[in-house]
Amino acid sequence: MSANKFTERLTRDNAAVVLADHQVGLYSGVRDIPVGELKHNVVALAKAAQVLGLPLVVTTTAADSMWGPVIPELAAVLPDDLDVIDRSTVNAWDDSRVVGEIRATGRKKLIVTGISTEVCAAFPAISATAEGFDAYAAIDASGTFWQAKREAGLLRMQQAGVILVDYSSAIVEILADNADPLAADVYAALDMPFAVLVGQITSALPKI
């Protein structure tokens, strides 16, 4: 079988992470995923991406007037020198600064998240796909305001050729090898509540 965007692997050399509109005001309306879980997942994605050296592109919409700043939990783990791009356009892809930052990464595969799923994640993911990028929507690091919006957004992205993933599987695919020296740091950053590492348990045990 010849390789295509659905079978090519995410790697440290071809992937970047786009975090769109993880803002205080928008989080106040999220109903399709527990807000605490959503915050956990997007923070874990951002932290693990940095362990693996993946570029981050972070955007907000009308941060000073409508939706407020980036949630503090995410802001606390972003690189100090990263500029959050605040824009007015509904679709982040319609802002030349956002597209410029993404193209400057030199990466073809984009792991995209957004609040809301069907707008802030879906619109740029679909637009990026139309321009030859491979967009991966991390659906458990995105959220929206009611279930029908979530379902419509996921269906529309699939119809447009966006690949749906979860935050930890995308990162583990990039890690690729559990013998990698970064593996322990990656898993610690992912903080998967369903998969505690034996090493973490061992390190927490009192020394005899």
Tab-separated table of C-alpha atoms in Angstrom:
chain	number	residue	atom	x	y	z
A	1	MET	CA	0.000	0.000	0.000
A	2	SER	CA	1.415	3.376	-0.979
A	3	ALA	CA	1.697	6.032	1.698
A	4	ASN	CA	-0.863	8.804	1.892
A	5	LYS	CA	-1.793	11.386	4.485
A	6	PHE	CA	-3.936	8.852	6.334
A	7	THR	CA	-1.101	6.339	6.665
A	8	GLU	CA	1.980	8.570	6.954
A	9	ARG	CA	3.182	8.834	10.514
A	10	LEU	CA	3.371	11.927	12.630
A	11	THR	CA	7.028	12.605	13.489
A	12	ARG	CA	9.155	15.176	15.269
A	13	ASP	CA	10.194	16.520	11.879
A	14	ASN	CA	6.807	16.870	10.188
A	15	ALA	CA	4.379	17.921	12.946
A	16	ALA	CA	3.400	21.190	14.616
A	17	VAL	CA	0.669	21.988	17.149
A	18	VAL	CA	-1.935	24.722	16.650
A	19	LEU	CA	-3.894	25.801	19.746
A	20	ALA	CA	-6.778	28.053	18.729
A	21	ASP	CA	-8.802	30.170	21.116
A	22	HIS	CA	-8.388	28.405	24.449
A	23	GLN	CA	-9.841	31.456	26.159
A	24	VAL	CA	-11.485	32.025	29.516
A	25	GLY	CA	-14.779	33.245	28.087
A	26	LEU	CA	-15.152	30.385	25.641
A	27	TYR	CA	-14.360	27.768	28.284
A	28	SER	CA	-17.269	29.082	30.349
A	29	GLY	CA	-19.683	27.695	27.756
A	30	VAL	CA	-18.126	24.284	27.109
A	31	ARG	CA	-20.630	21.478	27.754
A	32	ASP	CA	-19.573	18.443	25.675
A	33	ILE	CA	-16.549	17.556	27.808
A	34	PRO	CA	-15.885	18.280	31.500
A	35	VAL	CA	-13.949	21.540	31.631
A	36	GLY	CA	-11.373	20.111	34.026
A	37	GLU	CA	-10.702	17.235	31.640
A	38	LEU	CA	-10.435	19.604	28.685
A	39	LYS	CA	-7.927	21.804	30.502
A	40	HIS	CA	-5.916	18.745	31.527
A	41	ASN	CA	-5.765	17.487	27.945
A	42	VAL	CA	-4.762	20.714	26.232
A	43	VAL	CA	-2.136	21.487	28.878
A	44	ALA	CA	-0.754	17.959	28.563
A	45	LEU	CA	-0.624	18.293	24.780
A	46	ALA	CA	1.239	21.593	25.007
A	47	LYS	CA	3.732	20.236	27.547
A	48	ALA	CA	4.413	16.989	25.669
A	49	ALA	CA	4.801	18.851	22.374
A	50	GLN	CA	7.542	20.952	23.929
A	51	VAL	CA	9.337	17.880	25.295
A	52	LEU	CA	9.450	16.561	21.725
A	53	GLY	CA	10.504	19.904	20.252
A	54	LEU	CA	7.334	20.474	18.245
A	55	PRO	CA	6.563	24.061	17.228
A	56	LEU	CA	3.515	25.654	18.864
A	57	VAL	CA	1.262	28.222	17.194
A	58	VAL	CA	-1.232	29.756	19.624
A	59	THR	CA	-4.079	32.124	18.766
A	60	THR	CA	-6.886	34.019	20.458
A	61	THR	CA	-9.899	35.892	19.112
A	62	ALA	CA	-10.736	39.365	20.409
A	63	ALA	CA	-8.994	38.679	23.715
A	64	ASP	CA	-9.508	42.244	24.997
A	65	SER	CA	-13.166	42.587	24.104
A	66	MET	CA	-15.110	39.340	23.683
A	67	TRP	CA	-13.525	36.105	24.888
A	68	GLY	CA	-10.781	37.085	27.288
A	69	PRO	CA	-7.220	35.796	27.666
A	70	VAL	CA	-5.800	32.314	27.259
A	71	ILE	CA	-6.855	30.109	30.174
A	72	PRO	CA	-4.239	30.493	32.926
A	73	GLU	CA	-3.513	26.759	33.083
A	74	LEU	CA	-2.360	26.793	29.454
A	75	ALA	CA	-0.650	30.177	29.651
A	76	ALA	CA	1.477	28.859	32.520
A	77	VAL	CA	3.052	26.121	30.385
A	78	LEU	CA	3.616	28.035	27.145
A	79	PRO	CA	7.175	29.131	26.283
A	80	ASP	CA	8.043	32.561	27.658
A	81	ASP	CA	9.067	33.809	24.220
A	82	LEU	CA	5.949	32.578	22.406
A	83	ASP	CA	3.722	35.320	20.974
A	84	VAL	CA	0.011	34.530	21.166
A	85	ILE	CA	-1.577	35.892	17.990
A	86	ASP	CA	-4.783	37.783	18.751
A	87	ARG	CA	-6.985	38.264	15.732
A	88	SER	CA	-10.466	39.353	14.658
A	89	THR	CA	-11.179	36.731	11.991
A	90	VAL	CA	-13.486	33.833	12.855
A	91	ASN	CA	-11.293	31.395	10.909
A	92	ALA	CA	-7.707	31.572	12.157
A	93	TRP	CA	-6.557	30.654	8.649
A	94	ASP	CA	-7.886	33.999	7.396
A	95	ASP	CA	-5.252	35.849	9.423
A	96	SER	CA	-2.001	36.132	7.490
A	97	ARG	CA	0.062	36.195	10.704
A	98	VAL	CA	-1.304	32.815	11.776
A	99	VAL	CA	-0.687	31.244	8.385
A	100	GLY	CA	2.751	32.834	8.280
A	101	GLU	CA	3.674	31.335	11.658
A	102	ILE	CA	2.425	27.923	10.569
A	103	ARG	CA	4.298	28.010	7.275
A	104	ALA	CA	7.436	29.213	9.068
A	105	THR	CA	7.501	25.983	11.067
A	106	GLY	CA	8.186	24.083	7.859
A	107	ARG	CA	5.863	21.337	9.083
A	108	LYS	CA	3.288	19.615	6.865
A	109	LYS	CA	1.193	17.949	9.557
A	110	LEU	CA	-0.778	20.140	11.967
A	111	ILE	CA	-2.284	18.897	15.223
A	112	VAL	CA	-5.135	21.377	15.652
A	113	THR	CA	-7.267	22.089	18.707
A	114	GLY	CA	-9.789	24.818	19.375
A	115	ILE	CA	-12.681	26.165	21.374
A	116	SER	CA	-15.085	25.670	19.772
A	117	THR	CA	-14.563	22.345	18.017
A	118	GLU	CA	-16.819	23.082	15.047
A	119	VAL	CA	-15.476	26.612	14.448
A	120	CYS	CA	-12.110	27.403	15.995
A	121	ALA	CA	-10.696	23.922	15.380
A	122	ALA	CA	-12.664	22.887	12.304
A	123	PHE	CA	-12.406	26.023	10.186
A	124	PRO	CA	-8.577	26.308	10.159
A	125	ALA	CA	-8.188	22.531	9.932
A	126	ILE	CA	-10.402	22.435	6.850
A	127	SER	CA	-8.676	25.473	5.320
A	128	ALA	CA	-5.237	23.997	5.974
A	129	THR	CA	-6.335	20.746	4.344
A	130	ALA	CA	-7.504	22.682	1.293
A	131	GLU	CA	-4.017	24.198	0.996
A	132	GLY	CA	-2.172	20.893	1.104
A	133	PHE	CA	-1.456	20.465	4.812
A	134	ASP	CA	-2.441	17.342	6.721
A	135	ALA	CA	-4.648	18.488	9.588
A	136	TYR	CA	-5.217	16.327	12.658
A	137	ALA	CA	-7.991	17.529	14.973
A	138	ALA	CA	-7.296	16.554	18.576
A	139	ILE	CA	-10.906	16.170	19.607
A	140	ASP	CA	-10.355	15.624	23.326
A	141	ALA	CA	-8.299	18.828	23.531
A	142	SER	CA	-11.158	20.752	21.917
A	143	GLY	CA	-14.644	21.480	23.181
A	144	THR	CA	-17.927	23.131	22.325
A	145	PHE	CA	-21.249	24.280	23.664
A	146	TRP	CA	-23.661	21.412	23.022
A	147	GLN	CA	-23.554	17.923	21.596
A	148	ALA	CA	-25.090	18.663	18.192
A	149	LYS	CA	-22.371	21.231	17.513
A	150	ARG	CA	-19.702	18.676	18.380
A	151	GLU	CA	-21.237	16.049	16.104
A	152	ALA	CA	-21.688	18.475	13.210
A	153	GLY	CA	-18.114	19.710	13.563
A	154	LEU	CA	-16.630	16.212	13.587
A	155	LEU	CA	-18.692	15.156	10.575
A	156	ARG	CA	-17.742	18.239	8.598
A	157	MET	CA	-14.050	17.765	9.333
A	158	GLN	CA	-14.180	14.121	8.301
A	159	GLN	CA	-15.965	15.035	5.077
A	160	ALA	CA	-13.184	17.522	4.314
A	161	GLY	CA	-10.403	15.001	4.956
A	162	VAL	CA	-9.299	16.169	8.404
A	163	ILE	CA	-7.933	13.285	10.500
A	164	LEU	CA	-9.509	12.923	13.945
A	165	VAL	CA	-7.169	11.972	16.807
A	166	ASP	CA	-6.908	12.180	20.576
A	167	TYR	CA	-4.195	14.224	22.228
A	168	SER	CA	-2.156	11.386	23.720
A	169	SER	CA	-2.222	9.044	20.713
A	170	ALA	CA	-0.879	11.786	18.455
A	171	ILE	CA	2.022	12.431	20.832
A	172	VAL	CA	2.761	8.733	21.399
A	173	GLU	CA	2.878	8.222	17.628
A	174	ILE	CA	5.495	10.965	17.456
A	175	LEU	CA	7.469	9.507	20.363
A	176	ALA	CA	7.545	6.210	18.430
A	177	ASP	CA	9.877	4.285	20.736
A	178	ASN	CA	9.546	3.752	24.478
A	179	ALA	CA	13.314	3.319	24.653
A	180	ASP	CA	13.728	6.952	23.588
A	181	PRO	CA	15.540	8.957	26.297
A	182	LEU	CA	12.629	11.420	26.274
A	183	ALA	CA	9.956	8.759	26.821
A	184	ALA	CA	9.597	9.203	30.579
A	185	ASP	CA	9.320	12.980	30.226
A	186	VAL	CA	6.772	12.624	27.416
A	187	TYR	CA	4.552	10.294	29.424
A	188	ALA	CA	4.869	12.489	32.498
A	189	ALA	CA	3.746	15.482	30.414
A	190	LEU	CA	0.849	13.537	28.905
A	191	ASP	CA	-0.282	12.625	32.422
A	192	MET	CA	-2.666	9.980	31.098
A	193	PRO	CA	-5.019	9.139	33.956
A	194	PHE	CA	-5.697	5.716	32.463
A	195	ALA	CA	-2.045	4.661	32.189
A	196	VAL	CA	0.137	5.313	35.198
A	197	LEU	CA	3.699	4.242	34.579
A	198	VAL	CA	5.161	1.617	36.861
A	199	GLY	CA	8.209	3.858	37.066
A	200	GLN	CA	6.068	6.663	38.452
A	201	ILE	CA	4.642	4.352	41.102
A	202	THR	CA	8.083	3.067	41.996
A	203	SER	CA	9.521	6.532	42.349
A	204	ALA	CA	6.679	7.497	44.666
A	205	LEU	CA	7.255	4.584	47.019
A	206	PRO	CA	9.213	5.258	50.210
A	207	LYS	CA	12.808	4.107	50.046
A	208	ILE	CA	13.623	1.247	52.443
